[in-house]
Amino acid sequence: MSTDLSPLLQPFSCKSLKLRNRVAMAPMTRSFSPGNVPNDAVVKYYQRRAEGEIGLIITEGVEINHAGASGFPNVPKIYGEAMTGWKRVVDAVHAAGGQIIPQLWHVGAVRKPETDDAAPAYSPSGLFAPGKKNGVAMTKDDINEVIAAFAESAKQSKEAGFDGVEIHGAHGYLIDQFLWEGTNIRDDEYGGSLENRARFACEIVKAVRAAVGEDFAIVFRFSQWKQQEYEAKLANTPEQLKQLLNLLVDAGVDIFHASTRRFWEPEFEGSDLNLAGWTQKLAGKPAISVGSVGLTEDFISGTFASDKPAVEKSGIDELVKRMANHEFELIAVGRALLQDPQWLQKMRDGKEDEVKAFSKASLKELV
């Protein structure tokens, strides 16, 4: 017997976002944009997810216009000639009834030198991870340049027709490197206390808000875990999390995207709430949850390290229960949608057995 997905299928609104349902496509780096410009294959890739009735598409991370923002080859940028390609993506998604936001990204110290030998890896303290040096510590001029680049990319995104923006503050990339004590050992106003470590993120949010206006939705993605250290935490208690969230809300965040490896895992002892659940409760803002939806293994310990296909229909009852209880307002689906653009339609219509299973081989092409 199939699961009733009606809690996932309700409309959702927040400022410029008017979604037909509460299912989002999670941002996933694909590296299929030669010259950093989205081409026909990328247009059709996103269009197929919109045709599959996904409510909100969050693009792969896109590079802002700053030296060192790029970390990997063939990742699309969000400025210059790439905007023509993105306008085609946006128009295709809108024509299929979906909405779409770009994930604005600066990789910081997490970058491959061969991407651009002329630019250093920028970070708050010249660290890739605790005690591991890479690149240069940012000056205040560097910080101001990055803030301005985020704002300009947000402005160009709005002009291209995107429905909002997501700021990538998770997974150990530049913004997260400022938030995390492990990579931020500065002794100025951008380091030390949580308020100071959050200053860079908050100034980016404020600059983006000034660039796009009050009615344009700003999503902020954050995580406890880092690619440098899976057990890392920005907040060890709900009180610490609330302090961080309040700073970001005051800066102008509308929606939080709380990234976890497994959506069903509780964040703090004494409660079943996951990170998104705690975020929505503490911040008073809508939260997006994410993490191995429809899969048997998370993306670190599971199918990214194996060619064994993942089952695409596990955990759905638990997801529906949490959505029905309004623990969080939206759910982002990653690898399940990467392999099967019709995942939502098949799950909704009781055709779970027709869902195409994700496997590592799926990463080698745009399905």
Short mmCIF file of C-alpha atoms in Angstrom, two decimals:
data_model
loop_
_atom_site.label_atom_id
_atom_site.label_comp_id
_atom_site.label_asym_id
_atom_site.label_seq_id
_atom_site.Cartn_x
_atom_site.Cartn_y
_atom_site.Cartn_z
CA MET A 1 0.00 0.00 0.00
CA SER A 2 1.41 3.37 -1.00
CA THR A 3 1.90 6.22 1.46
CA ASP A 4 -0.41 9.23 1.37
CA LEU A 5 1.90 12.09 0.45
CA SER A 6 -0.67 14.86 0.90
CA PRO A 7 1.37 16.74 3.55
CA LEU A 8 4.12 17.11 0.93
CA LEU A 9 1.71 18.22 -1.77
CA GLN A 10 0.27 21.33 -0.12
CA PRO A 11 1.15 24.72 -1.61
CA PHE A 12 3.67 26.96 0.13
CA SER A 13 4.26 30.71 -0.05
CA CYS A 14 7.00 32.96 1.25
CA LYS A 15 7.45 36.37 -0.34
CA SER A 16 8.45 35.79 -4.00
CA LEU A 17 8.12 32.01 -3.67
CA LYS A 18 4.68 30.61 -4.56
CA LEU A 19 5.19 26.85 -4.68
CA ARG A 20 2.73 24.22 -5.90
CA ASN A 21 4.01 21.76 -3.29
CA ARG A 22 6.59 21.42 -0.54
CA VAL A 23 9.13 19.27 -2.34
CA ALA A 24 12.39 20.88 -3.42
CA MET A 25 15.23 19.57 -5.52
CA ALA A 26 18.36 19.73 -3.37
CA PRO A 27 21.41 21.53 -4.77
CA MET A 28 23.91 19.05 -6.22
CA THR A 29 27.16 19.91 -8.00
CA ARG A 30 27.13 18.30 -11.45
CA SER A 31 30.04 19.93 -13.37
CA PHE A 32 28.36 19.69 -16.77
CA SER A 33 28.70 23.35 -17.81
CA PRO A 34 31.69 23.73 -20.15
CA GLY A 35 33.27 27.14 -19.77
CA ASN A 36 31.15 27.63 -16.64
CA VAL A 37 28.07 28.43 -18.75
CA PRO A 38 24.83 26.37 -18.57
CA ASN A 39 24.17 24.74 -21.95
CA ASP A 40 21.22 22.95 -23.56
CA ALA A 41 21.82 19.80 -21.51
CA VAL A 42 21.67 21.78 -18.27
CA VAL A 43 18.48 23.57 -19.39
CA LYS A 44 16.78 20.24 -20.08
CA TYR A 45 18.12 18.71 -16.86
CA TYR A 46 16.33 21.28 -14.71
CA GLN A 47 13.30 21.38 -17.01
CA ARG A 48 12.72 17.64 -16.51
CA ARG A 49 12.52 18.10 -12.72
CA ALA A 50 9.98 20.89 -13.13
CA GLU A 51 7.98 18.68 -15.51
CA GLY A 52 8.13 16.05 -12.76
CA GLU A 53 6.14 18.53 -10.63
CA ILE A 54 8.87 19.45 -8.17
CA GLY A 55 7.76 22.62 -6.41
CA LEU A 56 11.12 24.32 -5.95
CA ILE A 57 14.38 23.66 -7.76
CA ILE A 58 17.54 24.77 -5.99
CA THR A 59 20.34 24.82 -8.52
CA GLU A 60 23.74 23.33 -8.06
CA GLY A 61 26.16 25.68 -6.36
CA VAL A 62 26.98 28.56 -8.71
CA GLU A 63 30.14 30.65 -8.58
CA ILE A 64 29.90 34.29 -7.63
CA ASN A 65 32.16 36.80 -9.39
CA HIS A 66 35.20 36.72 -7.13
CA ALA A 67 38.69 35.33 -7.61
CA GLY A 68 38.89 32.02 -5.83
CA ALA A 69 35.12 31.43 -5.69
CA SER A 70 35.50 28.55 -8.12
CA GLY A 71 36.63 25.22 -6.77
CA PHE A 72 35.86 22.65 -9.44
CA PRO A 73 35.89 22.52 -13.26
CA ASN A 74 32.76 23.04 -15.36
CA VAL A 75 30.69 24.43 -12.49
CA PRO A 76 28.38 27.20 -13.74
CA LYS A 77 28.96 30.78 -12.72
CA ILE A 78 26.24 33.30 -11.95
CA TYR A 79 27.52 36.37 -13.77
CA GLY A 80 28.55 37.55 -17.22
CA GLU A 81 27.80 35.38 -20.24
CA ALA A 82 26.40 32.62 -18.03
CA MET A 83 23.30 34.70 -17.33
CA THR A 84 21.96 34.06 -20.84
CA GLY A 85 22.10 30.33 -20.14
CA TRP A 86 20.48 30.78 -16.75
CA LYS A 87 17.67 32.84 -18.28
CA ARG A 88 16.91 29.86 -20.53
CA VAL A 89 16.91 27.55 -17.51
CA VAL A 90 14.56 29.84 -15.59
CA ASP A 91 12.16 30.19 -18.52
CA ALA A 92 12.05 26.41 -19.05
CA VAL A 93 11.34 25.74 -15.37
CA HIS A 94 8.62 28.39 -15.24
CA ALA A 95 7.00 27.04 -18.41
CA ALA A 96 6.73 23.66 -16.68
CA GLY A 97 5.06 25.16 -13.62
CA GLY A 98 8.03 25.14 -11.26
CA GLN A 99 10.04 27.76 -9.45
CA ILE A 100 13.81 27.97 -9.17
CA ILE A 101 16.48 29.66 -7.06
CA PRO A 102 20.27 29.62 -7.52
CA GLN A 103 22.62 28.55 -4.75
CA LEU A 104 25.22 31.33 -4.50
CA TRP A 105 28.59 29.80 -3.67
CA HIS A 106 32.17 30.65 -2.76
CA VAL A 107 34.28 27.60 -1.93
CA GLY A 108 36.92 29.41 0.12
CA ALA A 109 39.79 27.13 1.13
CA VAL A 110 38.04 24.10 -0.39
CA ARG A 111 39.26 24.36 -3.94
CA LYS A 112 41.44 22.53 -6.40
CA PRO A 113 44.44 24.68 -7.40
CA GLU A 114 44.17 23.59 -11.02
CA THR A 115 40.82 25.40 -11.24
CA ASP A 116 42.66 28.74 -11.45
CA ASP A 117 46.33 28.92 -10.54
CA ALA A 118 46.24 32.71 -10.58
CA ALA A 119 43.87 32.98 -7.61
CA PRO A 120 44.64 31.87 -4.07
CA ALA A 121 42.28 29.96 -1.83
CA TYR A 122 40.62 32.57 0.37
CA SER A 123 39.49 31.81 3.92
CA PRO A 124 39.15 33.56 7.27
CA SER A 125 42.46 32.29 8.63
CA GLY A 126 44.27 30.53 5.78
CA LEU A 127 43.04 27.14 7.01
CA PHE A 128 41.29 24.34 5.13
CA ALA A 129 40.67 22.46 8.39
CA PRO A 130 41.93 22.78 11.96
CA GLY A 131 45.72 22.93 11.74
CA LYS A 132 45.74 22.39 7.96
CA LYS A 133 46.86 25.42 5.98
CA ASN A 134 45.65 26.30 2.50
CA GLY A 135 45.68 29.66 0.79
CA VAL A 136 45.54 33.05 2.45
CA ALA A 137 43.71 34.71 5.31
CA MET A 138 41.31 37.33 3.99
CA THR A 139 41.93 41.01 4.57
CA LYS A 140 39.04 43.33 5.31
CA ASP A 141 39.20 44.51 1.70
CA ASP A 142 38.88 40.86 0.60
CA ILE A 143 35.88 40.44 2.88
CA ASN A 144 34.17 43.51 1.46
CA GLU A 145 34.82 42.34 -2.10
CA VAL A 146 33.23 38.96 -1.43
CA ILE A 147 30.21 40.55 0.23
CA ALA A 148 29.76 42.82 -2.79
CA ALA A 149 30.11 39.85 -5.16
CA PHE A 150 27.34 37.92 -3.37
CA ALA A 151 25.08 40.97 -3.58
CA GLU A 152 25.78 41.52 -7.28
CA SER A 153 25.11 37.86 -8.09
CA ALA A 154 21.82 38.04 -6.21
CA LYS A 155 20.86 41.16 -8.15
CA GLN A 156 21.69 39.50 -11.48
CA SER A 157 19.76 36.40 -10.41
CA LYS A 158 16.65 38.46 -9.79
CA GLU A 159 17.07 40.23 -13.14
CA ALA A 160 17.31 36.83 -14.87
CA GLY A 161 13.93 35.83 -13.44
CA PHE A 162 14.92 33.55 -10.57
CA ASP A 163 12.30 33.33 -7.81
CA GLY A 164 14.67 33.87 -4.89
CA VAL A 165 18.24 33.00 -3.92
CA GLU A 166 19.94 30.56 -1.60
CA ILE A 167 23.19 31.55 0.11
CA HIS A 168 25.47 28.55 0.63
CA GLY A 169 26.68 28.75 4.20
CA ALA A 170 27.17 25.01 4.78
CA HIS A 171 29.52 22.05 4.40
CA GLY A 172 32.81 23.76 5.21
CA TYR A 173 32.85 26.25 2.32
CA LEU A 174 33.79 29.92 2.74
CA ILE A 175 30.86 31.23 4.79
CA ASP A 176 30.94 28.12 6.96
CA GLN A 177 34.70 28.55 7.40
CA PHE A 178 33.93 31.85 9.11
CA LEU A 179 31.17 30.31 11.25
CA TRP A 180 33.26 27.34 12.40
CA GLU A 181 35.79 27.76 15.20
CA GLY A 182 37.93 25.08 13.59
CA THR A 183 38.78 27.28 10.60
CA ASN A 184 38.23 30.76 12.03
CA ILE A 185 40.95 31.80 14.46
CA ARG A 186 40.82 35.51 13.66
CA ASP A 187 41.26 38.04 16.45
CA ASP A 188 39.32 40.90 14.85
CA GLU A 189 35.58 41.60 14.61
CA TYR A 190 35.13 38.55 12.32
CA GLY A 191 36.53 36.01 14.78
CA GLY A 192 36.25 34.83 18.37
CA SER A 193 32.67 34.90 19.67
CA LEU A 194 29.78 33.32 17.79
CA GLU A 195 28.42 36.78 17.08
CA ASN A 196 31.72 37.80 15.51
CA ARG A 197 32.09 34.55 13.55
CA ALA A 198 28.58 35.06 12.17
CA ARG A 199 29.30 38.67 11.17
CA PHE A 200 30.53 37.76 7.66
CA ALA A 201 27.43 35.67 6.95
CA CYS A 202 25.14 38.37 8.31
CA GLU A 203 26.81 41.10 6.27
CA ILE A 204 26.36 38.99 3.14
CA VAL A 205 22.67 38.51 3.91
CA LYS A 206 22.21 42.24 4.54
CA ALA A 207 23.96 43.13 1.29
CA VAL A 208 21.89 40.62 -0.66
CA ARG A 209 18.72 42.01 0.89
CA ALA A 210 19.70 45.54 -0.11
CA ALA A 211 20.34 44.32 -3.67
CA VAL A 212 17.09 42.39 -4.19
CA GLY A 213 14.53 44.25 -2.07
CA GLU A 214 12.24 43.18 0.74
CA ASP A 215 9.90 40.93 -1.25
CA PHE A 216 12.53 38.60 -2.75
CA ALA A 217 13.00 35.38 -0.77
CA ILE A 218 16.42 34.72 0.75
CA VAL A 219 17.23 31.15 1.81
CA PHE A 220 20.29 30.46 3.96
CA ARG A 221 21.77 26.96 3.95
CA PHE A 222 23.83 25.85 6.92
CA SER A 223 25.04 22.61 8.46
CA GLN A 224 26.62 21.29 11.61
CA TRP A 225 28.84 18.78 9.75
CA LYS A 226 31.70 19.82 7.49
CA GLN A 227 33.35 17.91 4.69
CA GLN A 228 36.57 18.48 6.63
CA GLU A 229 35.09 16.99 9.82
CA TYR A 230 31.79 15.12 9.80
CA GLU A 231 31.34 15.36 13.58
CA ALA A 232 31.87 19.13 13.74
CA LYS A 233 29.18 21.35 15.24
CA LEU A 234 28.41 25.05 15.10
CA ALA A 235 25.98 24.65 18.00
CA ASN A 236 26.21 22.09 20.78
CA THR A 237 22.94 23.15 22.40
CA PRO A 238 19.60 24.61 21.31
CA GLU A 239 20.61 27.84 23.03
CA GLN A 240 23.71 28.20 20.87
CA LEU A 241 21.71 27.40 17.75
CA LYS A 242 19.10 30.00 18.66
CA GLN A 243 21.80 32.65 19.03
CA LEU A 244 23.14 31.95 15.54
CA LEU A 245 19.71 31.80 13.95
CA ASN A 246 18.55 35.04 15.56
CA LEU A 247 21.55 36.87 14.14
CA LEU A 248 20.74 35.60 10.65
CA VAL A 249 17.03 36.37 10.98
CA ASP A 250 17.86 39.93 12.03
CA ALA A 251 20.09 40.18 8.95
CA GLY A 252 17.21 39.24 6.65
CA VAL A 253 16.96 35.46 6.16
CA ASP A 254 13.45 34.28 5.20
CA ILE A 255 13.95 30.49 5.06
CA PHE A 256 16.61 28.22 6.53
CA HIS A 257 17.88 25.13 4.71
CA ALA A 258 19.25 22.91 7.48
CA SER A 259 21.53 20.35 5.87
CA THR A 260 21.91 16.95 7.52
CA ARG A 261 23.13 13.58 6.28
CA ARG A 262 19.95 11.78 7.45
CA PHE A 263 16.71 13.71 7.93
CA TRP A 264 15.33 11.30 10.55
CA GLU A 265 18.14 11.74 13.08
CA PRO A 266 17.51 13.91 16.18
CA GLU A 267 19.82 16.90 16.60
CA PHE A 268 19.93 17.28 20.37
CA GLU A 269 19.35 14.86 23.24
CA GLY A 270 15.88 14.80 24.74
CA SER A 271 13.94 15.49 21.54
CA ASP A 272 13.16 13.75 18.26
CA LEU A 273 13.42 17.04 16.36
CA ASN A 274 15.99 17.06 13.59
CA LEU A 275 18.11 20.11 12.75
CA ALA A 276 15.42 21.62 10.52
CA GLY A 277 12.82 21.02 13.22
CA TRP A 278 14.87 22.80 15.84
CA THR A 279 15.66 25.57 13.37
CA GLN A 280 12.01 26.25 12.58
CA LYS A 281 11.09 26.13 16.26
CA LEU A 282 13.87 28.45 17.41
CA ALA A 283 13.99 30.90 14.50
CA GLY A 284 10.27 31.22 13.85
CA LYS A 285 11.02 30.94 10.13
CA PRO A 286 10.19 28.16 7.65
CA ALA A 287 12.84 25.46 7.39
CA ILE A 288 13.81 23.05 4.64
CA SER A 289 14.95 19.60 5.77
CA VAL A 290 17.20 17.33 3.72
CA GLY A 291 19.22 14.16 4.07
CA SER A 292 18.94 10.79 2.31
CA VAL A 293 15.24 11.11 1.47
CA GLY A 294 14.08 7.90 -0.19
CA LEU A 295 17.46 6.23 0.27
CA THR A 296 18.84 3.48 2.46
CA GLU A 297 22.27 5.06 2.96
CA ASP A 298 23.51 8.61 3.41
CA PHE A 299 25.64 10.22 0.73
CA ILE A 300 28.91 9.95 2.65
CA SER A 301 28.88 6.39 3.96
CA GLY A 302 26.67 5.01 1.22
CA THR A 303 26.20 5.26 -2.50
CA PHE A 304 28.78 7.93 -3.29
CA ALA A 305 31.35 5.34 -2.24
CA SER A 306 29.68 2.34 -3.85
CA ASP A 307 28.24 1.16 -7.12
CA LYS A 308 25.43 -0.64 -5.29
CA PRO A 309 22.06 0.92 -6.19
CA ALA A 310 20.17 2.62 -3.38
CA VAL A 311 16.51 1.83 -2.73
CA GLU A 312 14.46 4.95 -3.46
CA LYS A 313 11.41 4.44 -1.23
CA SER A 314 12.70 4.04 2.30
CA GLY A 315 11.77 6.39 5.13
CA ILE A 316 8.82 8.01 3.38
CA ASP A 317 6.35 7.26 6.19
CA GLU A 318 8.66 8.99 8.67
CA LEU A 319 9.01 11.97 6.35
CA VAL A 320 5.25 12.31 5.90
CA LYS A 321 4.70 12.13 9.67
CA ARG A 322 7.19 14.92 10.32
CA MET A 323 5.76 17.07 7.54
CA ALA A 324 2.21 16.52 8.83
CA ASN A 325 3.37 17.69 12.27
CA HIS A 326 4.92 20.80 10.68
CA GLU A 327 8.32 19.99 12.12
CA PHE A 328 9.59 21.68 8.96
CA GLU A 329 7.77 23.21 6.00
CA LEU A 330 9.68 21.84 3.01
CA ILE A 331 11.77 18.79 2.16
CA ALA A 332 14.67 18.74 -0.28
CA VAL A 333 15.29 15.55 -2.25
CA GLY A 334 18.71 14.94 -3.74
CA ARG A 335 19.97 11.72 -5.29
CA ALA A 336 16.52 10.20 -5.69
CA LEU A 337 15.68 13.07 -8.05
CA LEU A 338 19.08 13.04 -9.67
CA GLN A 339 18.34 9.62 -11.12
CA ASP A 340 14.57 9.86 -11.61
CA PRO A 341 13.00 13.25 -12.47
CA GLN A 342 9.56 11.66 -12.00
CA TRP A 343 10.30 10.45 -8.47
CA LEU A 344 7.60 12.59 -6.85
CA GLN A 345 4.92 11.66 -9.38
CA LYS A 346 5.66 7.95 -9.04
CA MET A 347 5.68 8.07 -5.24
CA ARG A 348 2.45 10.07 -5.21
CA ASP A 349 0.69 7.73 -7.64
CA GLY A 350 1.63 4.52 -5.84
CA LYS A 351 4.18 3.50 -8.47
CA GLU A 352 7.11 3.05 -6.09
CA ASP A 353 8.23 -0.06 -7.93
CA GLU A 354 8.78 2.03 -11.07
CA VAL A 355 11.19 4.43 -9.36
CA LYS A 356 14.64 4.26 -10.91
CA ALA A 357 17.23 3.49 -8.25
CA PHE A 358 20.18 5.80 -7.80
CA SER A 359 23.66 4.39 -8.24
CA LYS A 360 27.13 5.88 -8.43
CA ALA A 361 27.00 5.55 -12.22
CA SER A 362 24.20 8.14 -12.23
CA LEU A 363 26.75 10.85 -11.50
CA LYS A 364 28.39 10.43 -14.89
CA GLU A 365 25.54 11.94 -16.92
CA LEU A 366 22.65 14.39 -16.76
CA VAL A 367 19.54 12.22 -16.72
#
